[in-house]
Coordinates of C-alpha atoms and ligand atoms in Angstrom, one line a residue:
X488 CA 82.3 147.8 115.2
X489 CA 81.0 147.3 111.8
X490 CA 81.8 149.3 108.8
X491 CA 80.2 151.0 105.6
X492 CA 82.9 151.4 102.2
X493 CA 80.4 152.3 98.8
X494 CA 81.3 154.0 96.1
X495 CA 79.3 155.3 93.3
X496 CA 81.9 155.5 90.0
X497 CA 81.8 156.6 86.5
X498 CA 85.7 154.8 86.5
X499 CA 86.3 152.9 83.0
X500 CA 88.9 151.2 85.6
X501 CA 88.6 147.9 87.4
X502 CA 87.4 150.0 91.4
X503 CA 87.6 146.7 93.3
X504 CA 90.9 147.4 94.8
X505 CA 90.1 150.5 95.9
X506 CA 87.1 149.9 97.8
X507 CA 89.2 146.7 99.9
X508 CA 92.1 148.8 100.3
X509 CA 89.1 151.0 102.2
X510 CA 87.4 148.1 103.8
X511 CA 91.1 147.4 104.9
X512 CA 91.5 150.9 106.9
X513 CA 88.4 150.2 108.3
X514 CA 89.7 146.9 110.2
X515 CA 91.2 148.5 113.5
X516 CA 87.5 149.1 114.4
X517 CA 87.0 145.5 115.0
X518 CA 85.4 142.9 113.0
X519 CA 84.4 139.8 112.0
X520 CA 83.6 138.7 108.8
X521 CA 83.3 140.7 105.5
X522 CA 81.7 140.9 102.4
X523 CA 80.8 143.3 98.7
X524 CA 78.4 143.7 96.1
X525 CA 78.5 146.4 93.3
X526 CA 76.5 146.6 90.1
X527 CA 78.3 146.9 87.0
X528 CA 77.5 148.0 84.1
X529 CA 75.3 145.9 82.6
X530 CA 73.2 146.4 86.0
X531 CA 73.9 142.5 86.8
X532 CA 74.4 142.8 90.9
X533 CA 77.4 141.2 92.1
X534 CA 78.1 139.8 96.1
X535 CA 80.6 137.9 97.6
X536 CA 81.0 137.1 101.5
X537 CA 83.8 135.6 104.5
X538 CA 84.4 134.7 107.8
X539 CA 86.8 136.1 108.9
X540 CA 89.8 138.8 107.8
X541 CA 90.2 140.5 104.7
X542 CA 92.7 138.8 103.2
X543 CA 89.8 135.6 102.8
X544 CA 87.3 138.2 101.4
X545 CA 90.5 139.4 98.8
X546 CA 90.8 135.4 97.6
X547 CA 87.7 135.6 97.2
X548 CA 87.4 138.0 95.1
X549 CA 90.6 137.3 92.9
X550 CA 88.4 135.4 90.1
X551 CA 87.7 136.8 86.1
X552 CA 84.2 137.6 87.9
X553 CA 85.0 140.9 90.3
X554 CA 88.2 141.7 87.9
X555 CA 86.2 142.2 85.3
X556 CA 84.0 144.7 86.4
X557 CA 84.6 148.6 85.7
X558 CA 83.0 151.1 87.5
X559 CA 80.2 150.2 89.0
X560 CA 78.3 150.6 92.0
X561 CA 79.9 149.1 95.4
X562 CA 79.4 147.8 98.9
X563 CA 81.5 147.1 101.3
X564 CA 80.9 146.3 104.7
X565 CA 83.4 144.2 107.4
X566 CA 80.4 143.1 110.3
X567 CA 80.8 143.1 114.0
X568 CA 78.5 140.5 114.9
X569 CA 75.9 142.1 116.9
X570 CA 71.9 140.0 116.0
X571 CA 73.3 136.5 115.2
X572 CA 76.3 134.6 115.2
X573 CA 79.7 135.3 113.4
X574 CA 78.5 132.8 109.4
X575 CA 78.6 133.6 106.4
X576 CA 75.0 134.0 105.5
X577 CA 75.1 136.6 108.6
X578 CA 77.5 139.3 106.7
X579 CA 76.6 142.0 104.5
X580 CA 76.0 143.1 102.2
X581 CA 72.0 142.2 102.8
X582 CA 70.6 141.2 99.6
X583 CA 66.6 141.0 97.9
X584 CA 64.8 141.0 95.0
X585 CA 68.3 143.1 93.5
X586 CA 68.3 145.6 96.0
X587 CA 71.7 145.1 98.2
X588 CA 72.3 146.9 101.5
X589 CA 74.9 147.4 104.2
X590 CA 74.5 148.5 108.1
X591 CA 76.6 150.0 110.4
X592 CA 74.0 150.1 114.0
X593 CA 70.9 147.7 115.2
X594 CA 67.3 148.2 114.2
X595 CA 65.6 148.1 117.6
X596 CA 62.6 147.2 116.1
X597 CA 63.8 144.8 113.4
X598 CA 61.1 141.8 115.4
X599 CA 57.9 143.9 114.9
X600 CA 59.4 144.6 111.0
X601 CA 60.4 140.5 110.2
X602 CA 57.9 139.0 111.5
X603 CA 55.2 141.1 108.7
X604 CA 58.0 140.7 106.4
X605 CA 57.1 136.8 106.8
X606 CA 53.9 137.4 106.9
X607 CA 54.4 139.2 103.6
X608 CA 55.7 136.1 102.3
X609 CA 59.8 137.0 102.2
X610 CA 61.7 134.7 104.4
X611 CA 64.9 135.8 105.7
X612 CA 68.1 133.8 105.1
X613 CA 70.5 135.4 108.3
X614 CA 69.7 136.0 112.0
X615 CA 70.4 139.3 111.5
X616 CA 68.2 142.7 112.4
X617 CA 69.7 144.4 109.3
X618 CA 68.6 141.9 106.5
X619 CA 64.6 142.9 107.6
X620 CA 66.1 146.4 105.7
X621 CA 67.0 145.2 102.0
X622 CA 64.1 143.4 102.7
X623 CA 61.6 146.4 103.4
X624 CA 63.5 148.3 101.1
X625 CA 61.8 145.3 98.1
X626 CA 58.5 145.0 100.4
X627 CA 57.6 148.6 99.3
X628 CA 59.3 148.1 95.6
X629 CA 57.3 145.7 94.4
X630 CA 53.8 146.4 96.6
X631 CA 53.5 149.7 97.0
X632 CA 55.2 150.5 93.8
X633 CA 57.2 153.0 95.3
X634 CA 60.9 154.0 93.2
X635 CA 64.5 153.0 94.8
X636 CA 64.8 156.1 96.4
X637 CA 61.5 156.6 97.8
X638 CA 61.5 153.0 99.4
X639 CA 64.5 154.1 101.1
X640 CA 62.9 157.2 102.2
X641 CA 60.4 155.2 103.1
X642 CA 62.2 152.3 105.1
X643 CA 64.3 155.1 107.4
X644 CA 61.2 156.5 108.5
X645 CA 60.4 153.7 110.2
X646 CA 63.1 152.0 111.0
X647 CA 63.5 152.4 115.1
X648 CA 67.6 152.6 116.5
X649 CA 70.1 153.5 115.3
X650 CA 71.8 152.4 111.6
X651 CA 74.6 154.2 109.1
X652 CA 72.9 152.3 106.3
X653 CA 74.4 151.9 102.1
X654 CA 71.4 151.0 99.6
X655 CA 71.3 149.8 95.9
X656 CA 69.0 148.3 93.7
X657 CA 69.7 146.1 89.9
X658 CA 67.2 148.2 88.7
X659 CA 67.9 151.8 90.0
X660 CA 72.1 151.4 88.9
X661 CA 73.4 154.8 88.8
X662 CA 72.3 155.3 92.1
X663 CA 73.8 155.0 95.6
X664 CA 71.4 155.8 98.6
X665 CA 73.4 156.9 101.9
X666 CA 70.8 156.7 105.5
X667 CA 72.6 158.3 108.8
X668 CA 70.8 157.5 112.1
X669 CA 72.8 157.1 115.1
X670 CA 75.6 155.8 113.5
X671 CA 79.2 157.5 112.1
X672 CA 79.0 158.1 107.9
X673 CA 80.4 160.7 105.8
X674 CA 80.5 161.5 102.1
X675 CA 82.6 163.2 99.5
X676 CA 83.0 162.9 95.9
X677 CA 86.4 163.6 94.0
X678 CA 87.0 166.4 92.1
X679 CA 86.1 165.5 88.9
X680 CA 83.0 164.3 89.8
X681 CA 83.5 160.9 88.8
X682 CA 83.6 159.2 92.0
X683 CA 81.1 159.0 95.2
X684 CA 82.1 157.5 98.1
X685 CA 79.9 157.0 101.9
X686 CA 81.6 155.4 105.0
X687 CA 81.6 154.9 108.3
X688 CA 84.5 157.4 109.4
X689 CA 87.3 159.7 107.7
X690 CA 89.8 157.0 108.0
X691 CA 88.3 154.7 105.9
X692 CA 88.0 157.9 103.2
X693 CA 92.0 158.6 103.8
X694 CA 92.4 156.6 100.6
X695 CA 89.8 157.9 98.3
X696 CA 89.9 161.6 99.4
X697 CA 91.5 164.9 101.0
X698 CA 88.2 166.3 102.0
X699 CA 85.3 164.4 103.7
X700 CA 81.6 166.0 105.0
X701 CA 80.0 164.4 108.1
X702 CA 75.7 163.5 107.8
X703 CA 74.1 164.6 110.7
X704 CA 71.6 163.1 112.4
X705 CA 68.8 162.1 110.4
X706 CA 70.7 163.3 106.3
X707 CA 69.6 160.7 103.4
X708 CA 72.1 161.2 100.6
X709 CA 71.0 160.4 97.7
X710 CA 74.2 160.1 94.4
X711 CA 73.0 160.0 90.9
X712 CA 75.4 158.5 88.0
X713 CA 75.3 160.4 84.5
X714 CA 77.6 160.7 81.7
X715 CA 78.0 163.5 83.1
X716 CA 79.3 163.1 85.9
X717 CA 78.5 161.9 89.5
X718 CA 75.5 164.6 91.4
X719 CA 74.3 164.7 95.1
X720 CA 71.8 165.5 97.6
X721 CA 71.5 165.5 100.8
X722 CA 67.8 165.8 102.7
X723 CA 67.8 166.1 106.2
X724 CA 65.8 164.3 108.5
X725 CA 62.8 167.5 108.2
X726 CA 62.3 166.5 104.4
X727 CA 64.6 169.9 103.6
X728 CA 67.5 169.7 101.0
X729 CA 70.5 171.1 103.2
X730 CA 74.5 171.6 102.3
X731 CA 76.8 170.0 105.0
X732 CA 80.1 171.3 105.8
X733 CA 83.1 170.2 103.1
X734 CA 86.3 169.8 105.5
X735 CA 89.6 168.8 104.7
X736 CA 89.6 164.8 105.5
X737 CA 93.0 165.5 108.8
X738 CA 93.6 161.5 109.0
X739 CA 95.5 161.3 105.3
X740 CA 96.5 158.0 104.4
X741 CA 100.0 158.2 105.3
X742 CA 99.8 158.6 109.1
X743 CA 98.1 155.1 109.8
X744 CA 100.7 152.9 108.9
X745 CA 103.3 150.7 111.0
X746 CA 105.9 153.1 110.0
X747 CA 108.3 150.0 110.6
X748 CA 106.5 148.5 113.8
X749 CA 105.3 144.5 113.5
X750 CA 102.4 146.2 115.4
X751 CA 100.1 149.4 115.1
X752 CA 99.5 148.3 119.4
X753 CA 103.4 148.6 119.5
X754 CA 103.9 151.6 118.2
X755 CA 101.4 153.6 119.4
X756 CA 102.9 152.9 122.6
X757 CA 106.1 153.8 122.4
X758 CA 104.9 157.1 120.9
X759 CA 103.0 158.0 124.3
X760 CA 106.2 159.9 125.0
X761 CA 105.7 161.7 121.5
X762 CA 101.7 162.4 122.1
X763 CA 102.3 163.7 125.4
X764 CA 105.0 165.9 124.3
X765 CA 102.5 167.1 121.3
X766 CA 99.5 167.9 123.9
X767 CA 101.1 170.0 126.5
X768 CA 102.5 172.5 123.4
X769 CA 99.3 172.5 122.0
X770 CA 97.1 172.9 124.8
X771 CA 95.3 176.2 124.8
X772 CA 94.0 176.8 128.5
X773 CA 91.8 179.6 127.5
X774 CA 89.5 177.3 126.0
X775 CA 88.1 176.5 129.3
X776 CA 88.6 177.6 133.4
X777 CA 87.2 174.5 135.4
X778 CA 87.2 176.4 138.4
X779 CA 84.2 178.9 137.2
X780 CA 82.1 175.3 137.9
X781 CA 80.1 174.6 140.7
X782 CA 80.9 171.1 140.0
X783 CA 82.3 168.4 137.5
X784 CA 81.1 165.5 136.2
X785 CA 83.4 163.4 134.0
X786 CA 81.7 161.1 131.5
X787 CA 82.9 157.6 130.0
X788 CA 83.4 154.5 128.7
X789 CA 86.5 152.0 128.9
X790 CA 89.5 153.5 129.2
X791 CA 88.3 156.7 128.7
X792 CA 86.3 156.4 132.0
X793 CA 89.6 155.0 134.0
X794 CA 91.3 158.8 132.6
X795 CA 88.2 160.8 134.6
X796 CA 89.1 158.8 137.6
X797 CA 92.1 160.3 137.4
X798 CA 91.1 163.7 136.4
X799 CA 89.2 163.6 139.8
X800 CA 92.3 163.7 142.0
X801 CA 93.2 166.0 140.5
X802 CA 90.0 168.3 139.8
X803 CA 89.6 167.5 143.6
X804 CA 92.7 167.9 145.0
X805 CA 93.8 170.4 142.6
X806 CA 91.4 172.8 142.3
X807 CA 88.6 172.2 145.0
X808 CA 86.0 171.5 143.7
X809 CA 83.6 168.3 144.0
X810 CA 84.2 165.9 141.1
X811 CA 81.9 163.2 140.3
X812 CA 83.4 160.2 137.6
X813 CA 80.0 157.9 135.5
X814 CA 80.5 155.1 133.7
X815 CA 78.7 156.5 130.1
X816 CA 75.7 153.8 130.1
X817 CA 74.8 153.7 133.8
X818 CA 74.3 158.4 133.8
X819 CA 72.3 157.8 130.8
X820 CA 69.5 155.1 132.7
X821 CA 69.7 156.7 136.1
X822 CA 68.0 160.2 135.3
X823 CA 70.6 161.8 137.0
X824 CA 69.9 165.4 138.7
X825 CA 72.3 167.6 136.6
X826 CA 72.4 171.3 137.8
X827 CA 73.5 174.1 134.9
X828 CA 76.1 175.6 136.7
X829 CA 78.6 172.3 136.5
X830 CA 80.6 171.3 134.0
X831 CA 79.9 168.4 132.0
X832 CA 83.2 166.4 130.4
X833 CA 83.2 163.7 128.3
X834 CA 85.9 161.4 127.6
X835 CA 86.2 159.8 124.5
X836 CA 89.1 158.3 122.3
X837 CA 86.8 157.4 118.7
X838 CA 84.1 160.6 119.6
X839 CA 82.0 157.3 118.2
X840 CA 81.1 155.3 121.5
X841 CA 77.7 155.0 121.5
X842 CA 76.8 155.3 124.6
X843 CA 79.1 158.4 126.0
X844 CA 77.3 160.7 122.4
X845 CA 73.9 159.7 124.1
X846 CA 74.9 160.8 127.7
X847 CA 76.1 163.8 126.1
X848 CA 73.0 164.4 124.0
X849 CA 71.0 163.6 127.8
X850 CA 73.0 166.2 129.3
X851 CA 72.3 168.6 126.0
X852 CA 68.5 168.2 126.9
X853 CA 68.8 169.7 130.5
X854 CA 70.7 172.8 129.4
X855 CA 73.8 171.8 130.6
X856 CA 77.5 172.8 129.5
X857 CA 79.2 170.0 127.7
X858 CA 83.2 169.7 127.2
X859 CA 84.3 167.1 125.2
X860 CA 88.1 165.8 124.3
X861 CA 87.3 163.4 121.6
X862 CA 90.7 161.9 119.1
X863 CA 88.9 162.0 116.1
X864 CA 88.2 165.6 114.8
X865 CA 84.4 165.5 112.9
X866 CA 83.3 162.5 115.5
X867 CA 79.5 162.8 116.4
X868 CA 80.6 163.3 120.2
X869 CA 83.6 166.3 118.9
X870 CA 80.6 167.6 117.4
X871 CA 78.2 167.9 118.9
X872 CA 79.5 169.2 122.1
X873 CA 79.2 172.8 123.0
X874 CA 83.5 173.1 123.4
X875 CA 86.0 170.6 122.2
X876 CA 89.5 170.0 122.1
X877 CA 90.9 167.8 120.3
X878 CA 93.2 165.2 121.7
X879 CA 95.8 165.0 119.5
X880 CA 97.1 161.6 119.9
X881 CA 97.0 161.2 116.4
X882 CA 94.8 158.1 114.5
X883 CA 94.8 155.5 116.8
X884 CA 94.6 152.1 115.2
X885 CA 95.0 149.8 118.2
X886 CA 91.6 148.8 119.2
X887 CA 93.1 149.4 122.3
X888 CA 93.8 152.5 123.7
X889 CA 97.3 153.7 125.0
X890 CA 98.1 156.7 123.6
X891 CA 95.3 158.4 123.2
X892 CA 95.3 157.0 127.1
X893 CA 98.2 159.8 128.1
X894 CA 96.7 162.5 125.7
X895 CA 93.6 162.3 127.5
X896 CA 95.1 162.5 130.8
X897 CA 97.9 165.1 129.9
X898 CA 94.8 167.5 128.4
X899 CA 93.2 167.0 131.8
X900 CA 96.4 167.7 134.0
X901 CA 96.8 170.6 132.1
X902 CA 93.2 171.9 133.2
X903 CA 94.2 171.4 136.2
X904 CA 98.3 173.1 137.0
X905 CA 99.0 175.7 135.2
X906 CA 100.8 175.1 131.8
X907 CA 104.7 176.1 132.9
X908 CA 104.2 174.1 136.3
X909 CA 103.8 171.3 134.3
X910 CA 107.3 169.4 133.9
X911 CA 107.2 167.8 130.4
X912 CA 110.0 167.3 129.9
X913 CA 110.7 165.2 133.2
X914 CA 107.5 163.0 131.9
X915 CA 108.7 163.2 128.6
X916 CA 111.8 162.0 129.4
X917 CA 110.8 159.3 132.3
X918 CA 108.3 158.0 129.9
X919 CA 111.6 157.5 127.3
X920 CA 112.7 155.5 129.9
X921 CA 110.3 153.2 130.3
X922 CA 109.8 152.7 126.6
X923 CA 113.5 151.6 126.8
X924 CA 113.3 149.7 129.4
X925 CA 112.3 146.5 126.7
X926 CA 114.5 143.7 128.1
X927 CA 113.1 144.0 131.7
X928 CA 109.8 144.1 130.3
X929 CA 109.8 141.6 128.4
X930 CA 110.7 139.4 131.8
X931 CA 107.7 140.9 133.2
X932 CA 105.5 139.1 130.7
X933 CA 107.1 136.1 131.6
X934 CA 106.8 136.3 135.2
X935 CA 103.1 137.1 134.4
X936 CA 102.1 134.1 131.9
X937 CA 101.2 131.0 132.7
X938 CA 98.1 132.8 135.7
X939 CA 95.5 131.4 136.5
X940 CA 94.6 135.2 137.2
X941 CA 96.4 138.5 137.1
X942 CA 94.9 141.2 140.1
X943 CA 96.2 145.1 139.5
X944 CA 95.6 147.2 142.7
X945 CA 96.1 150.7 143.4
X946 CA 96.3 153.7 146.0
X947 CA 95.1 156.8 145.6
X948 CA 96.2 157.6 141.2
X949 CA 97.7 154.1 141.2
X950 CA 94.1 152.9 141.4
X951 CA 92.9 153.8 137.9
X952 CA 96.7 153.2 136.2
X953 CA 95.4 148.9 138.2
X954 CA 92.2 149.4 136.3
X955 CA 93.9 150.5 133.1
X956 CA 96.8 147.9 133.8
X957 CA 94.2 144.9 134.2
X958 CA 91.6 145.9 131.0
X959 CA 94.6 146.0 129.2
X960 CA 95.8 142.6 130.4
X961 CA 92.1 141.0 129.2
X962 CA 91.9 142.6 126.2
X963 CA 95.2 142.1 124.4
X964 CA 95.8 139.2 126.4
X965 CA 92.1 137.6 126.8
X966 CA 93.9 136.6 130.8
X967 CA 91.5 137.5 133.2
X968 CA 93.0 141.0 135.2
X969 CA 91.2 142.3 137.6
X970 CA 91.8 145.9 138.8
X971 CA 90.6 146.7 142.4
X972 CA 91.9 149.7 144.9
X973 CA 95.0 147.8 146.7
X974 CA 93.1 148.5 149.9
X975 CA 89.7 146.7 149.1
X976 CA 91.9 143.4 148.3
X977 CA 91.2 142.2 152.2
X978 CA 87.0 142.5 151.6
X979 CA 86.5 139.8 150.3
X980 CA 89.1 139.1 146.5
X981 CA 92.0 138.3 149.1
X982 CA 89.9 134.8 149.3
X983 CA 91.3 134.3 144.9
X984 CA 95.3 134.2 145.8
X985 CA 97.0 131.5 145.8
X986 CA 100.4 131.0 143.8
X987 CA 99.2 130.5 140.6
X988 CA 97.9 134.1 141.1
X989 CA 99.5 136.7 140.2
X990 CA 99.3 140.8 141.8
X991 CA 100.9 143.8 140.1
X992 CA 101.0 146.2 142.7
X993 CA 100.9 150.0 141.8
X994 CA 103.4 151.8 144.1
X995 CA 104.9 154.9 143.0
X996 CA 107.0 156.6 145.5
X997 CA 103.9 158.7 147.4
X998 CA 101.9 159.5 150.3
X999 CA 100.5 155.9 149.8
X1000 CA 103.3 154.0 149.4
X1001 CA 103.7 152.6 153.3
X1002 CA 99.7 151.5 152.6
X1003 CA 100.3 149.6 149.5
X1004 CA 103.3 147.6 151.0
X1005 CA 101.3 146.5 153.6
X1006 CA 98.4 145.8 151.2
X1007 CA 101.3 144.1 149.1
X1008 CA 102.1 141.6 152.2
X1009 CA 99.2 141.1 153.2
X1010 CA 99.6 138.8 149.3
X1011 CA 103.1 137.8 150.0
X1012 CA 101.8 136.5 153.3
X1013 CA 99.1 133.7 151.5
X1014 CA 101.8 132.5 148.7
X1015 CA 99.9 135.2 146.0
X1016 CA 103.4 135.6 143.6
X1017 CA 103.4 139.6 143.3
X1018 CA 104.8 141.9 140.6
X1019 CA 105.9 144.8 142.0
X1020 CA 106.0 148.5 140.5
X1021 CA 108.3 150.9 142.1
X1022 CA 110.0 154.1 142.1
X1023 CA 113.4 153.7 141.7
X1024 CA 114.5 155.4 144.9
X1025 CA 112.1 152.3 146.7
X1026 CA 114.8 149.7 145.4
X1027 CA 117.1 150.2 148.8
X1028 CA 114.0 148.5 150.4
X1029 CA 113.4 145.8 148.0
X1030 CA 116.3 143.1 150.7
X1031 CA 113.0 142.8 153.1
X1032 CA 110.9 142.4 150.8
X1033 CA 112.1 139.6 148.3
X1034 CA 112.8 138.0 150.6
X1035 CA 109.2 136.6 151.2
X1036 CA 108.2 134.6 148.4
X1037 CA 107.7 135.1 144.5
X1038 CA 108.2 138.9 144.1
X1039 CA 109.1 140.4 140.9
X1040 CA 109.3 144.2 141.0
X1041 CA 109.9 146.6 137.9
X1042 CA 111.4 149.6 139.2
X1043 CA 110.8 153.2 136.7
X1044 CA 111.5 156.3 136.6
X1045 CA 111.2 158.3 140.7
X1046 CA 109.6 161.5 139.7
X1047 CA 106.7 164.5 141.0
X1048 CA 103.8 162.2 142.5
X1049 CA 101.5 164.1 140.3
X1050 CA 103.4 162.7 136.8
X1051 CA 103.0 158.5 138.3
X1052 CA 100.4 157.8 136.1
X1053 CA 101.6 158.5 133.0
X1054 CA 105.0 156.8 133.9
X1055 CA 103.1 153.5 135.5
X1056 CA 100.6 154.0 132.6
X1057 CA 103.1 153.7 130.1
X1058 CA 104.4 150.5 131.9
X1059 CA 100.9 148.7 132.1
X1060 CA 100.3 149.0 128.1
X1061 CA 104.0 147.9 127.6
X1062 CA 103.6 144.5 129.9
X1063 CA 100.0 143.8 128.8
X1064 CA 101.4 144.2 125.1
X1065 CA 104.2 141.7 125.7
X1066 CA 102.4 139.1 127.5
X1067 CA 100.0 139.0 124.9
X1068 CA 103.3 139.1 122.1
X1069 CA 104.2 136.1 123.9
X1070 CA 101.3 133.8 123.9
X1071 CA 100.4 135.4 120.2
X1072 CA 97.4 137.0 120.1
X1073 CA 96.7 139.5 117.4
X1074 CA 97.4 142.7 119.4
X1075 CA 96.1 145.1 116.7
X1076 CA 92.5 143.9 116.6
X1077 CA 92.2 141.5 119.6
X1078 CA 89.3 138.9 119.4
X1079 CA 85.4 140.8 119.9
X1080 CA 86.7 143.3 120.8
X1081 CA 86.1 146.9 118.1
X1082 CA 87.6 150.4 118.3
X1083 CA 84.4 152.3 118.4
X1084 CA 81.5 150.5 120.3
X1085 CA 79.0 152.7 118.2
X1086 CA 76.1 149.8 119.6
X1087 CA 73.9 149.2 122.3
Ligands
LIG1831 C1 89.7 150.9 125.6 O1 91.3 149.6 125.3 C2 89.5 150.1 125.1 N1 88.8 149.7 123.5 C3 87.7 150.9 125.7 O2 87.7 150.1 126.6 C4 87.3 152.1 125.2 O3 87.8 152.4 125.8 C5 86.2 152.2 124.9 O4 84.6 151.3 124.4 C6 85.3 153.9 125.0 O5 86.2 154.1 123.4 P1 85.9 155.3 123.2 O6 87.3 156.6 124.5 O7 86.2 156.0 121.9 O8 84.8 156.2 124.1

C-alpha cells in the first residue's frame, strides 16, 4: 500500500537521507514506484520520481542539486498502483503551479473533479486519481483567491473516498499540510521543535521520533515554520482546533532489522515459537469471556481470515456457542443481520485493512460489541474497537503474514481454553523442532518446484491450514495454489489432477486422519503427486502408501490434536518460503502485494 513521509524542517543540514531512510521503512507496505519533492530555502520546488525500488530513487538524487538542499519542506511517497499503471508519470508527488502533494487512498469522485478541471483548462499528465488533488488546490488558489491552507481545506471538503494527503507549496514554503480520512496518518515533532513529521505509520517514524500522535478521521493538520521553531495545529472534521494524544512510538528502529537473517520472511518464520510463547505469557484471560455472548462472528481478510476459520472449530467445540466467520469485504456489503447479544471479533495484523475497518465500523453503528485482535498498536482498528488485544508478534515486515498468524491463533485458542490447560512448552518445542528441520524443508521445496499447480487439502482444523499454505505459496512463489477441504476434491477439482499437479495433504494424527488418507489415495490413483504432511507417529503406516506413485512425506511432531495447527502452520510457511527462495523470488516484497491493504 502507498506510504507517505513528509517533514517541515528548520535544520541547517541536508535531511535528504533522513527522508529516504524513512521511506525505506515504508517499503514493507509494498510499492512499485517512489518519489520525493522539496521546497528549499529559496522557495524553489524540486521533484524526482522513479519506477522500481528505492535504490533507483536514491540513484536519482545522488546529485549536487539534491545534496545541497538544507532544511526545507519535503514530501516522500512510495506508490502501490491503484489508478494508473506502474509508470513514472503516475508516481507521486504530483505537482501543479508550485503545489506538490502525495496521497494514500482512493478518491472516488476523481473523474467528475478531473472533468471540471479539464473544462477549466487544466491538462493531466497522469492516469491517477491523486493528480486531481494537486490541481484542485492550485485551481482554488488561482480562481478563488484562497490562501494555500484554505485551498487545502476546501479540497478536503470536496474529495470523496479515502485519503491521507500531505501538501506543500512553493508560494508558502514555511507550511506543511496533512489531511486524513480513511487512510492512516500520524504526526510527530522533535523535542527542539525543529522538525515536524507526517507519515503513514509508526514504522516510518521509528527512525525519526520516540513519540507519535495518531490523527483521527477528518483531521486537518497545519505545520508552520518560523525562526523560533515549528508549531502546528490540528482541526477536527467539525472545524474545531483539537489536541490529539501524544504517545510513545512503541516501534523503534532497532526492532525492524533482519538481525542477521537473509530476509525478514525467514526471520519472522523463525520467530514463530518465540511469538507463540510471548502471546501465551502476555495473554490476560480477564480481557474477554466469549461464553457470555449468544454467538460469535469473526471477520477478517486473508491470513487473518484463516485464523478466524480455525477459531470457529475451537469456539464451537470448546465453548459450544454458534460461530460465524466472514470475509470482511463481503460482510460489510451484504446488509448482515446483527444481534447486540453477539460478539464481533475483527482480526488484523496491520490494523489498517480498510475492508476489516469498515466492517467493524458497520458493526459499531449497530451498537454491537467489537473486539479487535491486532498486531499494530495505535492502528485504526486497534483504536476504534470496543475491546482491543494487541498480538505481541512485534513488527512484521515481510508482506506475507507469518508470525502474526501464529500469534493470532494462539490468542484465539487462549480465548477458548483456560491458560493453565494450554501446554505452551509442547507447542513451543514442536514449533522449534519444525524450524530446525531446515534440510528437509529444502528437499520438500525441490519436490514441489516445477509442478504446474499445487493443491492443499485438509479436514477440520487442517482445512484453514490448507488455505493458509496455499495463500503463502501464491504470495511468495507466484505459483497457482488452491486450498480445499479434503472431502471436496472429489466434487470437481479432482478433474485437474495429473502428474504435473502436486497436492499437499495436511494430515495430522487426529480424528480426520483416515478420511484424509482416503482422499489422498483418490489423488494418487490418478497419478497426482502428493506431499503428505503427517504426524511422526504415522510413520509406520507410510510403507503401504509410499509404494503408490510419487509421494513425498514430511513428518511433523506428534502433539495434542488442538495444537496441530501451530506445527502444520509453521510447516506450510517454511515450504512456501523454500519454494519461493529456490526460484529466486523476492520473499519480503512479492510483486503486486501490499502489507497493509488500505484501499478497496
Ligand atoms: C497474508 O499473507 C496477506 N499478506 C494478506 O492476505 C493479509 O493477511 C490480508 O491483507 C489481511 O491483512 P491484515 O491481517 O493486516 O488485516
